[in-house]
Tab-separated table of N, CA and C in Angstrom:
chain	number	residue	atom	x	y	z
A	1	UNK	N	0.853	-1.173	0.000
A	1	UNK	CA	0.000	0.000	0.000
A	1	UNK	C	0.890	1.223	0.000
A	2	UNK	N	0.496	2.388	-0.873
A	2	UNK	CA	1.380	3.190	-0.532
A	2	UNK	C	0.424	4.678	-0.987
A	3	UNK	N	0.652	6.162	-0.665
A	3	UNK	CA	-0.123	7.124	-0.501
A	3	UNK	C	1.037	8.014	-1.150
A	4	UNK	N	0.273	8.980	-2.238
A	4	UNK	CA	1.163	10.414	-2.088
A	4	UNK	C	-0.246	11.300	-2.592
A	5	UNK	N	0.550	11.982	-1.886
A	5	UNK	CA	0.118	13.440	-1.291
A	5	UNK	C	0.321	14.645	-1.930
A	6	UNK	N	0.049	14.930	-3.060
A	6	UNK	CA	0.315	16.877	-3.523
A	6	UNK	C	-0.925	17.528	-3.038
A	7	UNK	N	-0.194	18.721	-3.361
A	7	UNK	CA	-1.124	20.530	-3.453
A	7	UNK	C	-1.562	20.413	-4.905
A	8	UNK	N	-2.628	20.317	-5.008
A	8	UNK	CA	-3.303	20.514	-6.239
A	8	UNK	C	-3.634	22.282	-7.015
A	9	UNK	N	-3.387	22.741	-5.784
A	9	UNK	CA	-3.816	24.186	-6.122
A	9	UNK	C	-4.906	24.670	-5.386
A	10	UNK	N	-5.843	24.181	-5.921
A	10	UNK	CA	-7.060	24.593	-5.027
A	10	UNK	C	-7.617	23.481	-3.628
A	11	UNK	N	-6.427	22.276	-3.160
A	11	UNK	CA	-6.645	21.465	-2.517
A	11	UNK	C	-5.583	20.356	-2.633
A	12	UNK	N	-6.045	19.315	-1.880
A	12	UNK	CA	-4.837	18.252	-2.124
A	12	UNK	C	-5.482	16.960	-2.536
A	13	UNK	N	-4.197	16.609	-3.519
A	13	UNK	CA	-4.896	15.120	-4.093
A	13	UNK	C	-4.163	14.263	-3.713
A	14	UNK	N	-4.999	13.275	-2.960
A	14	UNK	CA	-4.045	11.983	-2.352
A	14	UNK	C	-4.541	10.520	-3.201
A	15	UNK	N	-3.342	9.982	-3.649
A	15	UNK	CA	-3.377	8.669	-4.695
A	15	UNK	C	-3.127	7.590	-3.720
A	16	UNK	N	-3.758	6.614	-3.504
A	16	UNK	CA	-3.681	5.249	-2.468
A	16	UNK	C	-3.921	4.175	-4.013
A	17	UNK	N	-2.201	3.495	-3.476
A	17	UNK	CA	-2.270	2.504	-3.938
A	17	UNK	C	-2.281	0.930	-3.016
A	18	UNK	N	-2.617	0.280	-4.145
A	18	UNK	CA	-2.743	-1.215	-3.237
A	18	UNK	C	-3.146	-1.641	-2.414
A	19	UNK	N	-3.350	-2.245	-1.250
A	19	UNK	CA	-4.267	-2.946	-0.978
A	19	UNK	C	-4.878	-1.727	0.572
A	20	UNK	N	-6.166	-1.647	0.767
A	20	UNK	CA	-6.719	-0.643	2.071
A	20	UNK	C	-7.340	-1.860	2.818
A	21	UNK	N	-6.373	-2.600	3.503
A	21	UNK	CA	-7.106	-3.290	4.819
A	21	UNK	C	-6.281	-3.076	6.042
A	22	UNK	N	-6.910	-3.873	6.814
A	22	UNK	CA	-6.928	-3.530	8.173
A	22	UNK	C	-4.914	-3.486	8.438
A	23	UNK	N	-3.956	-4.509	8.036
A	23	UNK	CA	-2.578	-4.061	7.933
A	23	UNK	C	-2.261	-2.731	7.766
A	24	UNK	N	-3.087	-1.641	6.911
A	24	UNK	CA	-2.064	-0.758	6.290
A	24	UNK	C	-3.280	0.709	6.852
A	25	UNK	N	-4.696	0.518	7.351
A	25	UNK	CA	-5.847	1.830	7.577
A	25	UNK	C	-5.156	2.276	8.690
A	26	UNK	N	-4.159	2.369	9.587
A	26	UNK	CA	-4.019	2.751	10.675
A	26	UNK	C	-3.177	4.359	9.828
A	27	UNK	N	-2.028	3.999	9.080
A	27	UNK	CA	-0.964	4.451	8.812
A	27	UNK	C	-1.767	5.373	7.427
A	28	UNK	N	-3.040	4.874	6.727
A	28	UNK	CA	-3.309	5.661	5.653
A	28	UNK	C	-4.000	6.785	6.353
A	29	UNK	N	-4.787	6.128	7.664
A	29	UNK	CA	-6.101	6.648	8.094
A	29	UNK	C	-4.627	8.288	8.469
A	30	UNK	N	-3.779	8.544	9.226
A	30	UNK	CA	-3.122	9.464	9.870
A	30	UNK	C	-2.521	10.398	8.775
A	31	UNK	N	-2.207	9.717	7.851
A	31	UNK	CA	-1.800	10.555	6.710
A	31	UNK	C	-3.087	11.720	5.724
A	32	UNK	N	-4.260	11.034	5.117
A	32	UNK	CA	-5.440	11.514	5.126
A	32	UNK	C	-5.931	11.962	5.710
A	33	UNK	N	-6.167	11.680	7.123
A	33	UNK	CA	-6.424	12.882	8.085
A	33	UNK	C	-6.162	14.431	8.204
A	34	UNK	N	-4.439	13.979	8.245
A	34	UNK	CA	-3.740	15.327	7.901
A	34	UNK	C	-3.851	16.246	6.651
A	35	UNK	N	-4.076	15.406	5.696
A	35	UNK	CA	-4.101	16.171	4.177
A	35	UNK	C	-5.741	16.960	4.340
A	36	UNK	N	-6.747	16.495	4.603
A	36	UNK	CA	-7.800	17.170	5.230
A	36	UNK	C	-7.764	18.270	6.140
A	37	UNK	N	-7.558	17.815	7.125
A	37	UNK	CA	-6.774	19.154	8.233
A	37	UNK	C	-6.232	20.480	7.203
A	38	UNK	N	-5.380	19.838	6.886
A	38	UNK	CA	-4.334	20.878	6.223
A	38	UNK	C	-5.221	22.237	5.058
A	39	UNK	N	-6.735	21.183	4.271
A	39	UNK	CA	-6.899	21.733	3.215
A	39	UNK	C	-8.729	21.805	3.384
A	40	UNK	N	-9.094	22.736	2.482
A	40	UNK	CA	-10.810	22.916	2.663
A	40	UNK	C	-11.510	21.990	1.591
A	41	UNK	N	-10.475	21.149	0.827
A	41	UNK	CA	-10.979	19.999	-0.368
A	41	UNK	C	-9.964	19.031	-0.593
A	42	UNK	N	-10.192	17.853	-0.776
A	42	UNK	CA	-9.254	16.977	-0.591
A	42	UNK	C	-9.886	15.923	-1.582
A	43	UNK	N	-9.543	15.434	-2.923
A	43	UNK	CA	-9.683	14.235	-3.898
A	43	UNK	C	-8.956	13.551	-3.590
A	44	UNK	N	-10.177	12.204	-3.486
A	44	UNK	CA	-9.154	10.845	-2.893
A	44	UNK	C	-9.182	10.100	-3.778
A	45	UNK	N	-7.675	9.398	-4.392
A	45	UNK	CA	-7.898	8.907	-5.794
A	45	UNK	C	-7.933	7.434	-5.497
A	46	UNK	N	-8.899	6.677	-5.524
A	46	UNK	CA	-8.712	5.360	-4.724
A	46	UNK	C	-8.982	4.191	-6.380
A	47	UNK	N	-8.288	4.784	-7.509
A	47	UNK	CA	-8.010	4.187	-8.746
A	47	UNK	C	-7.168	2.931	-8.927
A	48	UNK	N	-6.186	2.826	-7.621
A	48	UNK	CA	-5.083	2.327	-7.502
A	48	UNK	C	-5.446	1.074	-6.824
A	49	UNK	N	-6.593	1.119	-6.064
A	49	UNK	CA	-6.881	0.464	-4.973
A	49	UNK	C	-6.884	-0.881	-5.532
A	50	UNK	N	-6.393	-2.152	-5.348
A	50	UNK	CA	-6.171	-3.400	-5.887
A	50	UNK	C	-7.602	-4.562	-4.429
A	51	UNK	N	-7.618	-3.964	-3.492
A	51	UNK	CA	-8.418	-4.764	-2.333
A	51	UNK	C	-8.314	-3.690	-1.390
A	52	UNK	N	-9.937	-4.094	-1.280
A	52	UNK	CA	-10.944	-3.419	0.324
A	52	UNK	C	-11.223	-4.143	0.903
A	53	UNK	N	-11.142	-3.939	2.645
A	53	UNK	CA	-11.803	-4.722	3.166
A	53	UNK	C	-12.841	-3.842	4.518
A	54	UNK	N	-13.535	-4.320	5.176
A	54	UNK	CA	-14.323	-3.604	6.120
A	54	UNK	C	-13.417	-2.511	7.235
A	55	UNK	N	-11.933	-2.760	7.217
A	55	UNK	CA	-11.688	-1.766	7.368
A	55	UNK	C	-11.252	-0.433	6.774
A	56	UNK	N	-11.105	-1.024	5.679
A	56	UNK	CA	-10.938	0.477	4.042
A	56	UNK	C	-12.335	0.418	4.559
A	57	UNK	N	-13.374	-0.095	4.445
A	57	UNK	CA	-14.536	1.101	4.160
A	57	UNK	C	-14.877	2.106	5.065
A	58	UNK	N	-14.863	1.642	6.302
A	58	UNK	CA	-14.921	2.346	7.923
A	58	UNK	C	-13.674	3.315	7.595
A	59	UNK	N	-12.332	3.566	7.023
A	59	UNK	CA	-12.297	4.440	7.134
A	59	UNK	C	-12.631	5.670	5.922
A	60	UNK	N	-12.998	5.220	5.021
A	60	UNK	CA	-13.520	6.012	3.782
A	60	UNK	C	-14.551	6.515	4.428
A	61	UNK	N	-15.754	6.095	5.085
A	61	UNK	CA	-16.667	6.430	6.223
A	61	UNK	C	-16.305	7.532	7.122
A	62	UNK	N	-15.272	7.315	7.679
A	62	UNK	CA	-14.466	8.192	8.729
A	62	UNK	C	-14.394	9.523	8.137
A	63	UNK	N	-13.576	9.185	6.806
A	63	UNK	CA	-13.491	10.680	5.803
A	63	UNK	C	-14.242	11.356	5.845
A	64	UNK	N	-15.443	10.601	5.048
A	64	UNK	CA	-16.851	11.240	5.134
A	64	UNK	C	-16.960	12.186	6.143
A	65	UNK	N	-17.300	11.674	7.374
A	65	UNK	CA	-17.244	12.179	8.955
A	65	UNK	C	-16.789	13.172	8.973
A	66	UNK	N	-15.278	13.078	8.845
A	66	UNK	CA	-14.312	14.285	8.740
A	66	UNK	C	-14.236	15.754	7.811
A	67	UNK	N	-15.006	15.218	7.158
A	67	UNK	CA	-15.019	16.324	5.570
A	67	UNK	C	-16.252	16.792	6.026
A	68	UNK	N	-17.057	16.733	6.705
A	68	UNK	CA	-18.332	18.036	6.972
A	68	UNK	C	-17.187	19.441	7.137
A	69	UNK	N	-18.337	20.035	6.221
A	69	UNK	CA	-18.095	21.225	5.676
A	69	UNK	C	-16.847	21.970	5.021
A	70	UNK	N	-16.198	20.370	4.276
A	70	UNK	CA	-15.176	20.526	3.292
A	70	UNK	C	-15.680	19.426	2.129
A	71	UNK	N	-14.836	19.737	1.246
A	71	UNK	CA	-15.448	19.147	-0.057
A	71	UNK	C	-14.407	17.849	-0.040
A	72	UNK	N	-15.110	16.928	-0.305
A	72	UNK	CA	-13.973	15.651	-0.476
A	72	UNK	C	-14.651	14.754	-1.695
A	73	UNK	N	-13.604	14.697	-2.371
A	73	UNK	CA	-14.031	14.114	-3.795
A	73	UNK	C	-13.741	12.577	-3.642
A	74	UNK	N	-13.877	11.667	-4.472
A	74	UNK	CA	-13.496	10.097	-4.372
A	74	UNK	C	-13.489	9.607	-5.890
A	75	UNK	N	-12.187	8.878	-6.182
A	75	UNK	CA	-12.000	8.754	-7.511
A	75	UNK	C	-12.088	6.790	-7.305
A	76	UNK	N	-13.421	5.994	-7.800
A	76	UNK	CA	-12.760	4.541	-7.009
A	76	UNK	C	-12.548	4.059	-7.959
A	77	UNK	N	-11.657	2.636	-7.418
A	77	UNK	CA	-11.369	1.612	-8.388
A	77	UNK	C	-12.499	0.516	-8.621
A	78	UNK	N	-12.343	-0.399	-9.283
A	78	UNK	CA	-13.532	-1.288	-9.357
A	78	UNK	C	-13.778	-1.664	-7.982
A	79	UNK	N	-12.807	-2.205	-7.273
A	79	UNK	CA	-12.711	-3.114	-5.613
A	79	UNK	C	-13.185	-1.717	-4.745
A	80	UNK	N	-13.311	-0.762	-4.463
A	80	UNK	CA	-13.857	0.337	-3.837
A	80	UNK	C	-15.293	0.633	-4.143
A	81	UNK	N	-15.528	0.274	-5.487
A	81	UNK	CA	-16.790	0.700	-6.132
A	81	UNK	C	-17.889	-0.298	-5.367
A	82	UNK	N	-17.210	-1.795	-5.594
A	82	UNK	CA	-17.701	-2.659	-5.194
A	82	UNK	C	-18.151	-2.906	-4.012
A	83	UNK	N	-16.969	-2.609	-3.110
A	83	UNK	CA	-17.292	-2.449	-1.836
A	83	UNK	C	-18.548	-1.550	-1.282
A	84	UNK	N	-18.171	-0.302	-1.678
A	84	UNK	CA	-19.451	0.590	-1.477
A	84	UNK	C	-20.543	0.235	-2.083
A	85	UNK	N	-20.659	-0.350	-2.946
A	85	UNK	CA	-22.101	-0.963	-3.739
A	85	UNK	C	-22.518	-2.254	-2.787
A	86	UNK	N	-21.791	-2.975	-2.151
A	86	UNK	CA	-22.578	-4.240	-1.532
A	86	UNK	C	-22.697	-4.030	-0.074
A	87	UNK	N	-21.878	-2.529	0.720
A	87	UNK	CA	-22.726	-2.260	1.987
A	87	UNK	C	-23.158	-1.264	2.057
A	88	UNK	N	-24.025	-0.524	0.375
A	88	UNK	CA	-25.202	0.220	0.481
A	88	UNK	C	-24.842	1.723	0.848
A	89	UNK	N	-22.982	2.053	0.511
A	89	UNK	CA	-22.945	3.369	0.963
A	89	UNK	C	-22.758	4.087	-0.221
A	90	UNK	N	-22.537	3.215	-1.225
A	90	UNK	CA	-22.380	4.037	-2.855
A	90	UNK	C	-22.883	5.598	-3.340
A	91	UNK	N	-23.855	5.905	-2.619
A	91	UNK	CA	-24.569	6.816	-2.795
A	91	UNK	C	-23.705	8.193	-1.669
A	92	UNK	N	-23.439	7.836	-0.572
A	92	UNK	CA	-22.393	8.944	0.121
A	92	UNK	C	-21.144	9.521	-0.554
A	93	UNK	N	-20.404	9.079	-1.626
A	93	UNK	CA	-19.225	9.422	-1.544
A	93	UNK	C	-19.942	10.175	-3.548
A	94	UNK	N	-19.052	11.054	-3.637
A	94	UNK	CA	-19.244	11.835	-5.119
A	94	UNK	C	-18.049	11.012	-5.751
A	95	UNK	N	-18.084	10.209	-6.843
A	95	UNK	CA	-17.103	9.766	-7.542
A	95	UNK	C	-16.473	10.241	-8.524
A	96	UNK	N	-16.366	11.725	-9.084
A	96	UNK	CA	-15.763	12.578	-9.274
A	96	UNK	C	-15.059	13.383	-8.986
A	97	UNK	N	-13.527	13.855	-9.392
A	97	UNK	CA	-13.065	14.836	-8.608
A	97	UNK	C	-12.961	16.238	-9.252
């Protein structure tokens, strides 16, 4: 799994690659956090994403949480799409950035 992080200009775009389970959400969850903190819009490019598991989604959830009253975009991969399509949250996240 691995994350980078630019200034997009008007916000920051963070690219997560490979796999978002419970091994690697502790260390993505602190990094994303911060890029939020830091910015009033934040695109999460989750294109890369190869496997989700219930803890990638809880924290994509978390984001959510976190992003009231900032804009947070979500770019998914098929395995993200999927995920959010079979526990019914597909509809929370904007899949455009």
């Amino acid at each position: 799994m691995g994350v980078e992080i630019k200034n997009s200009g008007s916000g920051f775009l963070a690219s997560v690659d490979g796999q978002m389970n419970i091994y690697f959400a502790a260390g993505l969850k602190n990094e994303l956090i911060e890029a939020l903190k830091a910015s009033n819009e934040l695109c999460l490019d989750l294109s890369g994403v190869s496997e989700i598991d219930t803890t990638g989604v809880q924290l994509l959830l978390l984001m959510k949480k976190e992003a009231i009253g900032k804009t947070l975009k979500i770019l998914h991969s098929p395995s993200t799409k999927g995920a959010a399509e079979l526990y019914g949250i597909a509809g929370l996240f904007d899949p455009q950035p």
